[in-house]
Structure formats: C-alpha cells, structure tokens
Amino acid sequence: MSALLEVAQLRTHFLTRAGVVKAVEGVSFTLERGEILGLVGESGSGKSVTGFSLIGLVDPPGRIVSGSIRFDGQELVGLAPDRMRALRGKRIAMVFQDPAATLNPVLTIGAQMALAVQAHGGGSERAARDLAARTLTRVGIPDAAARLDAYPHEFSGGMRQRVAIATALLHGPELIIADEPTTALDVSIQAQILAEMKQLAKQSGTALIWISHDLATVSSLADRVLVMYAGRIVESGPVASVLRAPLHPYTRGLLDSLPAMARPGEKLNQIPGSTPSLLSLPPGCPFAPRCPRATDICRSDPPVVTQPGRMALCHHPLEMAAA
Ligand SMILES: Nc1ncnc2c1ncn2[C@@H]1O[C@H](COP(=O)(O)OP(=O)(O)OP(=O)(O)O)[C@@H](O)[C@H]1O
Ligand SMILES: [Mg+2]
C-alpha cells in the first residue's frame, strides 16, 4: 500500500506588491497511515502555508505554483474546489491555532457540531447531536451531552480547543493537520491535550501533522520530524535520532535554545540573527548568514545528505563531522 500522503516538490508563492514571497519552496515528504509527523521551525518559516496548501486553503495572492500532493493516491493540486471541499472536514481535517476563529460565537456548541456533521451528509439532527456528544466525550469534555447547549464563551480556552479538536475528529478523518493548536493554552493543559491527541491518533489510526515552533512539544508527540527553514525542509527523520544527533546546524540551534534540553549549568543559546526575509534570500543555503559552520561554499545550493530514514540539506552536516 502506498503512503497516505506524498508531497513532492511543493511550491506555494504569494505574489505581493513587494515581490514574490516564496513561502513554500520545494517541500517533499511522505506520511504513512497512523503516523505522527511534527513540522517545526521559527516564525515565518512556512509551516502554516504548508498546512493550508495540503488542505486547499491558500487564498490569493497565494497559490501553489508547482509540485504534487497525493492523498491516498489522489492528486490534490489542481483538484476541483467542490471535490476538495468534499475531502476537507471529512477525510482531511485541520485544527487551527485559535479556536475562536473556527467557532461561531452565536451558535451553541451542539448546533455547530451538528452542522459540521451534516455538511458531509450525516443523517438526522438527533444522530448528529449524539455523534457530537460522543466525540466531545472522547476529547475529555465531561458531561458532554448537557454541554452541547452551551455557547463557546461559556467554555474555557482549553475546552474550546477540545471542541475544535472534536470537530476535526467527527468524521474519523484519515489525516488531521493541527497548526499550533495548544500554544494559546497554559502548559499543563497543553501537555494533557497533547497526550490525548497522541492516544486518539494511535487508537483510530489517524495520521497527524503537528505544526509547532517548539521542538520540545513535537519531541514528546511525533514519530518523525520535519524541520523547516525559509520555506524548505532542511532536515527530516525519526524524532529520537534527530534530537540525539541532528545533522543540520539549524536543528542543533533549535535544540540548544530549548530550556529543557540544556545540560545543567549550561546557558541557553539563542540562534543569532533572525529569520531572513523571503523576498531577499541569500544565494545558496538560506541559513548560512546565521550558521556557525558556514563557509564560502554555502553560497551555493546545499546538497541533500542522507542517512537511513533521514535527510538534511547542508554543506557541513554535523554527524558527518563527528564521524
Ligand atoms: N497572505 C499572505 N501574503 C503574503 N505573504 C504571506 C501571506 N501568508 C503568509 N505569507 C508569508 O509566508 C511566509 C510563511 O508564513 P507562515 O504563516 O507559513 O509561517 P509559519 O511558519 O506558520 O510562522 P508562525 O510560526 O509565525 O505561524 C511568511 O514570510 C509570511 O509572511
Ligand atoms: Mg503559522
């Protein structure tokens, strides 16, 4: 059986007044059924635009300029909007960072979840409410049937995010794209929701793409990680091996800036400089201006370095140096 999702050389650009913003520039990866993939990188690296591209929600002035997204063998790039809508919410669902953006303040939780059920032809209102209540229970909302008549403002931020996750789960999608769904929540609720999402994904065989700027969050959740920088995947591999021995100096930099990963007595090291403007990238490796290992050769395009199950785009990968 082929992978659930095969993304090849995806490029999504925004044609702005100031120039062409190459938000996603040659992204390739695959995702197996039931697999949890972390997509990490600093702000502006193209994580959200990648997620929106997968689900067909890139709005002008943005568009997918080339590449392929195959979902269960079906090409999604160029798919007719009505066929994309039929997939979205049913077989592929997305959870956004801000649940307020997805929940309608004037509808009860039950009413909007029933609408989401019925959008994909789901039977009577009664049946839709039953399914909504069962799904809310699965994401840990106590007394769910009674709470269907509450409005979003009657829920805490954590509970609203659980509702958004439950809505994504309604149709038993094969793929959920979760775009920083817990960053607005406090740390203990974050950890709880993370653990629950992982359990739900593993139980139901749902594949999950978890977008986060936080490598620590991803490390506790994902099977594999993609590290994104300036619209490219600069490193990918199984979480454990990437964390233990990153190949790309950027991944090393992200790790060194994590409080939880610092060795006792060591100070945290932020990566110097800031993410480059996608309108004026340097030639060659976009990370070179911030990279402690950069040399002249980094002004040319970096080669793909591979190890079993892993890859990095770098002239001076770390593991190689250690070996
Ligand atoms: N509508 C738009 N018009 C122009 N540029 C855009 C638009 N949407 C996104 N971009 C640009 O695309 C790039 C990638 O943005 P994206 O939102 O994917 O970053 P991100 O990795 O999700 O960052 P964050 O961690 O802050 O959410 C950024 O440079 C952003 O400015
Ligand atoms: Mg984002």
Short mmCIF file of C-alpha atoms and ligand atoms in Angstrom, two decimals:
data_model
loop_
_atom_site.label_atom_id
_atom_site.label_comp_id
_atom_site.label_asym_id
_atom_site.label_seq_id
_atom_site.Cartn_x
_atom_site.Cartn_y
_atom_site.Cartn_z
CA MET A 1 0.00 0.00 0.00
CA SER A 2 1.31 3.46 -0.84
CA ALA A 3 1.76 6.20 1.77
CA LEU A 4 -1.31 8.14 2.87
CA LEU A 5 0.25 11.41 1.79
CA GLU A 6 3.03 12.03 -0.71
CA VAL A 7 4.15 15.61 -1.14
CA ALA A 8 6.68 16.25 -3.88
CA GLN A 9 8.48 19.50 -4.69
CA LEU A 10 5.62 21.63 -3.44
CA ARG A 11 5.99 25.35 -4.06
CA THR A 12 3.48 27.89 -2.77
CA HIS A 13 4.14 31.54 -3.53
CA PHE A 14 2.45 34.84 -2.71
CA LEU A 15 2.53 37.46 -5.44
CA THR A 16 2.73 40.66 -3.43
CA ARG A 17 3.42 44.28 -4.35
CA ALA A 18 6.87 43.96 -2.82
CA GLY A 19 7.69 40.84 -4.85
CA VAL A 20 7.17 37.09 -4.88
CA VAL A 21 7.13 35.60 -1.36
CA LYS A 22 8.29 32.00 -1.77
CA ALA A 23 6.64 30.72 1.40
CA VAL A 24 6.96 27.04 0.47
CA GLU A 25 9.86 26.26 -1.83
CA GLY A 26 10.34 22.65 -2.88
CA VAL A 27 8.86 20.78 0.06
CA SER A 28 8.79 16.97 -0.22
CA PHE A 29 7.79 14.39 2.37
CA THR A 30 5.63 11.35 2.87
CA LEU A 31 3.30 10.41 5.67
CA GLU A 32 2.15 6.89 6.48
CA ARG A 33 -1.27 5.99 7.82
CA GLY A 34 -1.38 6.46 11.59
CA GLU A 35 1.94 8.28 11.65
CA ILE A 36 2.51 11.46 13.67
CA LEU A 37 4.72 13.98 11.92
CA GLY A 38 6.00 17.12 13.63
CA LEU A 39 6.57 20.18 11.46
CA VAL A 40 8.82 22.65 13.28
CA GLY A 41 10.61 25.90 12.55
CA GLU A 42 10.75 29.52 13.62
CA SER A 43 8.03 32.03 12.85
CA GLY A 44 7.67 32.71 9.14
CA SER A 45 9.36 29.51 8.01
CA GLY A 46 6.28 28.40 6.03
CA LYS A 47 4.67 25.86 8.35
CA SER A 48 1.13 27.23 8.18
CA VAL A 49 1.30 27.85 4.45
CA THR A 50 2.38 24.22 4.02
CA GLY A 51 -0.66 23.12 6.09
CA PHE A 52 -3.04 25.36 4.15
CA SER A 53 -1.60 24.10 0.87
CA LEU A 54 -2.34 20.49 1.85
CA ILE A 55 -5.95 21.26 2.62
CA GLY A 56 -6.55 23.54 -0.38
CA LEU A 57 -6.98 26.74 1.63
CA VAL A 58 -4.34 29.00 0.12
CA ASP A 59 -6.04 32.26 -0.83
CA PRO A 60 -4.88 34.84 -3.38
CA PRO A 61 -2.38 36.42 -3.71
CA GLY A 62 -1.05 33.00 -2.77
CA ARG A 63 -1.11 29.94 -4.96
CA ILE A 64 0.51 26.56 -5.41
CA VAL A 65 2.81 27.20 -8.36
CA SER A 66 4.11 23.67 -8.80
CA GLY A 67 4.52 20.29 -7.19
CA SER A 68 2.30 17.43 -6.23
CA ILE A 69 0.21 16.45 -3.21
CA ARG A 70 -1.07 12.90 -3.45
CA PHE A 71 -3.56 11.89 -0.79
CA ASP A 72 -4.42 8.19 -0.82
CA GLY A 73 -3.29 8.13 -4.44
CA GLN A 74 -5.39 11.14 -5.50
CA GLU A 75 -3.70 14.30 -6.76
CA LEU A 76 -4.90 17.33 -4.79
CA VAL A 77 -3.02 20.04 -6.69
CA GLY A 78 -5.47 21.36 -9.24
CA LEU A 79 -8.39 19.38 -7.82
CA ALA A 80 -11.78 21.00 -8.48
CA PRO A 81 -12.92 23.10 -5.47
CA ASP A 82 -16.07 21.05 -4.89
CA ARG A 83 -14.07 17.83 -4.76
CA MET A 84 -11.59 19.45 -2.37
CA ARG A 85 -14.49 20.58 -0.15
CA ALA A 86 -15.79 17.03 -0.11
CA LEU A 87 -12.45 15.82 1.27
CA ARG A 88 -11.96 18.68 3.69
CA GLY A 89 -13.51 18.09 7.08
CA LYS A 90 -14.30 14.52 6.15
CA ARG A 91 -11.09 12.73 5.19
CA ILE A 92 -8.67 15.58 5.97
CA ALA A 93 -9.34 17.94 8.87
CA MET A 94 -7.46 20.91 10.24
CA VAL A 95 -7.31 22.33 13.77
CA PHE A 96 -6.24 25.95 13.88
CA GLN A 97 -4.19 27.85 16.45
CA ASP A 98 -7.07 30.00 17.55
CA PRO A 99 -10.31 28.11 18.26
CA ALA A 100 -12.17 31.44 18.27
CA ALA A 101 -11.51 31.58 14.55
CA THR A 102 -13.32 28.29 13.95
CA LEU A 103 -16.15 28.53 16.50
CA ASN A 104 -19.16 30.69 15.77
CA PRO A 105 -19.93 32.76 18.90
CA VAL A 106 -23.69 32.93 18.27
CA LEU A 107 -24.27 29.19 17.82
CA THR A 108 -24.29 26.60 20.59
CA ILE A 109 -21.51 24.02 20.52
CA GLY A 110 -24.09 21.35 19.68
CA ALA A 111 -25.57 23.35 16.80
CA GLN A 112 -22.23 23.98 15.13
CA MET A 113 -21.02 20.45 15.56
CA ALA A 114 -24.31 19.18 14.11
CA LEU A 115 -23.76 21.48 11.12
CA ALA A 116 -20.28 20.05 10.68
CA VAL A 117 -21.69 16.51 10.77
CA GLN A 118 -24.46 17.31 8.31
CA ALA A 119 -22.10 19.14 5.94
CA HIS A 120 -20.96 15.69 4.87
CA GLY A 121 -24.41 14.16 4.60
CA GLY A 122 -24.69 12.89 8.16
CA GLY A 123 -28.32 11.92 8.82
CA SER A 124 -30.78 13.40 11.29
CA GLU A 125 -30.13 16.22 13.72
CA ARG A 126 -30.64 13.77 16.55
CA ALA A 127 -27.97 11.45 15.20
CA ALA A 128 -25.65 14.41 14.62
CA ARG A 129 -26.03 15.56 18.24
CA ASP A 130 -25.39 12.04 19.51
CA LEU A 131 -22.20 11.84 17.46
CA ALA A 132 -21.17 15.32 18.69
CA ALA A 133 -21.68 14.30 22.32
CA ARG A 134 -19.74 11.07 21.88
CA THR A 135 -16.87 12.88 20.20
CA LEU A 136 -16.74 15.57 22.90
CA THR A 137 -16.51 12.79 25.47
CA ARG A 138 -13.57 11.30 23.58
CA VAL A 139 -11.62 14.56 23.89
CA GLY A 140 -12.26 14.70 27.63
CA ILE A 141 -15.21 17.06 27.95
CA PRO A 142 -17.20 15.90 30.97
CA ASP A 143 -20.98 15.72 30.81
CA ALA A 144 -20.81 16.35 27.07
CA ALA A 145 -24.48 15.80 26.20
CA ALA A 146 -25.55 18.57 28.59
CA ARG A 147 -22.80 20.90 27.38
CA LEU A 148 -23.99 20.78 23.76
CA ASP A 149 -26.37 23.61 24.58
CA ALA A 150 -23.61 25.89 25.85
CA TYR A 151 -22.15 28.73 23.79
CA PRO A 152 -18.41 28.99 23.07
CA HIS A 153 -17.95 31.85 25.59
CA GLU A 154 -19.18 29.53 28.34
CA PHE A 155 -16.16 27.30 27.74
CA SER A 156 -12.58 27.93 28.88
CA GLY A 157 -9.85 28.32 26.24
CA GLY A 158 -8.75 24.73 26.80
CA MET A 159 -12.30 23.44 26.46
CA ARG A 160 -12.86 25.47 23.28
CA GLN A 161 -9.73 23.94 21.80
CA ARG A 162 -11.04 20.49 22.72
CA VAL A 163 -14.25 21.34 20.87
CA ALA A 164 -12.20 22.30 17.81
CA ILE A 165 -10.30 19.02 18.05
CA ALA A 166 -13.56 17.09 18.50
CA THR A 167 -14.98 18.82 15.42
CA ALA A 168 -11.93 17.71 13.45
CA LEU A 169 -12.46 14.14 14.71
CA LEU A 170 -16.18 13.97 13.87
CA HIS A 171 -15.92 12.11 10.60
CA GLY A 172 -12.99 9.93 11.59
CA PRO A 173 -10.59 11.65 9.17
CA GLU A 174 -7.53 9.82 7.90
CA LEU A 175 -5.40 12.94 8.29
CA ILE A 176 -5.53 15.77 10.82
CA ILE A 177 -3.37 18.86 10.38
CA ALA A 178 -3.02 20.61 13.73
CA ASP A 179 -1.50 24.09 13.43
CA GLU A 180 -0.11 25.09 16.85
CA PRO A 181 -3.42 24.16 18.46
CA THR A 182 -2.13 24.40 22.01
CA THR A 183 0.19 27.42 22.03
CA ALA A 184 -2.53 29.71 23.45
CA LEU A 185 -3.15 27.35 26.37
CA ASP A 186 -1.35 27.04 29.67
CA VAL A 187 1.37 24.45 29.93
CA SER A 188 -0.46 21.77 31.95
CA ILE A 189 -3.49 21.83 29.62
CA GLN A 190 -1.12 21.78 26.63
CA ALA A 191 0.53 18.61 27.89
CA GLN A 192 -2.81 16.97 28.59
CA ILE A 193 -4.25 17.76 25.14
CA LEU A 194 -1.02 16.59 23.52
CA ALA A 195 -1.18 13.25 25.27
CA GLU A 196 -4.84 12.85 24.35
CA MET A 197 -4.28 13.71 20.70
CA LYS A 198 -1.50 11.16 20.53
CA GLN A 199 -3.69 8.49 22.07
CA LEU A 200 -6.62 9.31 19.78
CA ALA A 201 -4.41 9.24 16.69
CA LYS A 202 -2.87 5.92 17.63
CA GLN A 203 -6.21 4.34 18.60
CA SER A 204 -8.00 5.35 15.42
CA GLY A 205 -5.07 5.06 13.02
CA THR A 206 -5.38 8.73 12.10
CA ALA A 207 -2.26 10.35 10.69
CA LEU A 208 -1.38 13.64 12.30
CA ILE A 209 0.71 16.57 11.15
CA TRP A 210 1.52 18.62 14.22
CA ILE A 211 2.78 22.12 13.41
CA SER A 212 4.77 23.86 16.12
CA HIS A 213 7.61 26.31 16.62
CA ASP A 214 8.53 24.26 19.66
CA LEU A 215 10.80 21.28 19.16
CA ALA A 216 10.17 20.10 22.74
CA THR A 217 6.42 19.76 22.17
CA VAL A 218 6.97 17.85 18.98
CA SER A 219 9.53 15.54 20.53
CA SER A 220 7.02 14.19 23.03
CA LEU A 221 4.35 13.62 20.40
CA ALA A 222 5.71 12.82 16.96
CA ASP A 223 7.20 9.74 15.34
CA ARG A 224 9.08 11.79 12.77
CA VAL A 225 10.01 15.43 12.47
CA LEU A 226 10.42 17.85 9.58
CA VAL A 227 12.49 20.95 10.32
CA MET A 228 11.56 23.88 8.15
CA TYR A 229 13.58 26.99 7.37
CA ALA A 230 12.78 29.70 4.82
CA GLY A 231 10.20 27.58 3.03
CA ARG A 232 12.34 24.43 2.80
CA ILE A 233 12.61 21.20 4.75
CA VAL A 234 16.21 21.43 5.92
CA GLU A 235 16.16 18.24 7.97
CA SER A 236 13.87 15.27 8.48
CA GLY A 237 13.99 11.96 10.28
CA PRO A 238 12.73 9.95 13.26
CA VAL A 239 12.32 12.26 16.27
CA ALA A 240 14.65 10.31 18.55
CA SER A 241 17.59 10.26 16.16
CA VAL A 242 17.15 13.87 15.02
CA LEU A 243 17.13 15.03 18.64
CA ARG A 244 20.05 12.83 19.63
CA ALA A 245 22.25 13.77 16.71
CA PRO A 246 20.90 16.50 14.44
CA LEU A 247 22.52 16.72 11.03
CA HIS A 248 21.64 20.34 10.28
CA PRO A 249 23.23 23.19 12.25
CA TYR A 250 19.81 24.88 12.31
CA THR A 251 18.27 21.90 14.11
CA ARG A 252 21.22 21.99 16.54
CA GLY A 253 20.48 25.68 17.10
CA LEU A 254 16.81 24.98 17.81
CA LEU A 255 17.81 22.27 20.28
CA ASP A 256 20.35 24.43 22.06
CA SER A 257 17.75 27.12 22.59
CA LEU A 258 15.36 24.75 24.40
CA PRO A 259 15.39 25.19 28.18
CA ALA A 260 14.50 21.54 28.79
CA MET A 261 17.36 20.30 26.62
CA ALA A 262 20.13 22.40 28.16
CA ARG A 263 22.67 20.46 30.15
CA PRO A 264 22.86 21.57 33.79
CA GLY A 265 24.97 24.67 34.21
CA GLU A 266 24.94 25.46 30.51
CA LYS A 267 23.39 28.67 29.38
CA LEU A 268 20.76 28.75 26.67
CA ASN A 269 21.95 29.74 23.27
CA GLN A 270 19.55 31.55 21.02
CA ILE A 271 20.32 31.25 17.33
CA PRO A 272 21.96 34.57 16.39
CA GLY A 273 20.19 36.87 13.95
CA SER A 274 16.63 36.46 12.77
CA THR A 275 14.74 34.63 10.07
CA PRO A 276 15.52 36.10 6.68
CA SER A 277 13.02 37.96 4.55
CA LEU A 278 11.70 35.55 1.97
CA LEU A 279 11.87 38.41 -0.53
CA SER A 280 15.65 38.69 -0.36
CA LEU A 281 17.19 35.33 0.47
CA PRO A 282 20.94 34.99 0.12
CA PRO A 283 22.11 32.71 -2.69
CA GLY A 284 22.73 29.09 -1.68
CA CYS A 285 21.85 27.99 1.83
CA PRO A 286 19.33 30.41 3.38
CA PHE A 287 20.62 29.62 6.90
CA ALA A 288 24.27 30.41 6.07
CA PRO A 289 24.25 34.01 7.39
CA ARG A 290 23.29 32.69 10.87
CA CYS A 291 25.21 29.43 10.75
CA PRO A 292 28.32 28.84 12.90
CA ARG A 293 29.62 26.28 10.36
CA ALA A 294 29.13 28.35 7.21
CA THR A 295 31.96 28.73 4.72
CA ASP A 296 32.17 30.17 1.21
CA ILE A 297 30.74 27.03 -0.33
CA CYS A 298 27.44 27.72 1.47
CA ARG A 299 26.75 30.41 -1.09
CA SER A 300 25.96 27.57 -3.48
CA ASP A 301 22.90 25.33 -3.12
CA PRO A 302 23.40 22.78 -0.35
CA PRO A 303 23.44 19.07 -1.26
CA VAL A 304 20.97 16.56 0.12
CA VAL A 305 22.74 14.49 2.77
CA THR A 306 21.09 11.19 3.62
CA GLN A 307 21.30 8.59 6.34
CA PRO A 308 18.85 5.70 6.65
CA GLY A 309 15.43 7.30 7.19
CA ARG A 310 16.96 10.74 7.45
CA MET A 311 17.97 13.65 5.29
CA ALA A 312 19.37 17.15 5.60
CA LEU A 313 20.15 19.95 3.18
CA CYS A 314 23.62 21.07 4.17
CA HIS A 315 27.21 21.52 3.01
CA HIS A 316 28.56 20.89 6.52
CA PRO A 317 26.25 18.43 8.30
CA LEU A 318 27.08 17.73 11.93
CA GLU A 319 27.03 13.94 12.21
CA MET A 320 29.47 13.65 9.32
CA ALA A 321 31.87 15.92 11.17
CA ALA A 322 31.64 13.78 14.31
CA ALA A 323 32.20 10.54 12.39
N1 LIG B 1 -1.39 36.22 2.56
C1 LIG B 1 -0.06 36.34 2.51
N2 LIG B 1 0.51 37.30 1.74
C2 LIG B 1 1.85 37.43 1.67
N3 LIG B 1 2.73 36.67 2.36
C3 LIG B 1 2.22 35.72 3.16
C4 LIG B 1 0.80 35.51 3.29
N4 LIG B 1 0.60 34.49 4.16
C5 LIG B 1 1.83 34.10 4.55
N5 LIG B 1 2.80 34.83 3.95
C6 LIG B 1 4.25 34.70 4.13
O1 LIG B 1 4.64 33.35 4.02
C7 LIG B 1 5.70 33.07 4.89
C8 LIG B 1 5.40 31.84 5.68
O2 LIG B 1 4.32 32.11 6.55
P1 LIG B 1 3.69 31.02 7.53
O3 LIG B 1 2.47 31.63 8.08
O4 LIG B 1 3.56 29.74 6.82
O5 LIG B 1 4.81 30.90 8.63
P2 LIG B 1 4.78 29.96 9.93
O6 LIG B 1 5.99 29.08 9.84
O7 LIG B 1 3.47 29.33 10.07
O8 LIG B 1 5.04 31.02 11.09
P3 LIG B 1 4.38 31.13 12.56
O9 LIG B 1 5.20 30.24 13.45
O10 LIG B 1 4.57 32.57 12.90
O11 LIG B 1 2.94 30.74 12.48
C9 LIG B 1 5.91 34.30 5.75
O12 LIG B 1 7.01 35.02 5.25
C10 LIG B 1 4.65 35.08 5.54
O13 LIG B 1 4.90 36.45 5.64
MG MG B 2 1.90 29.50 11.42
#
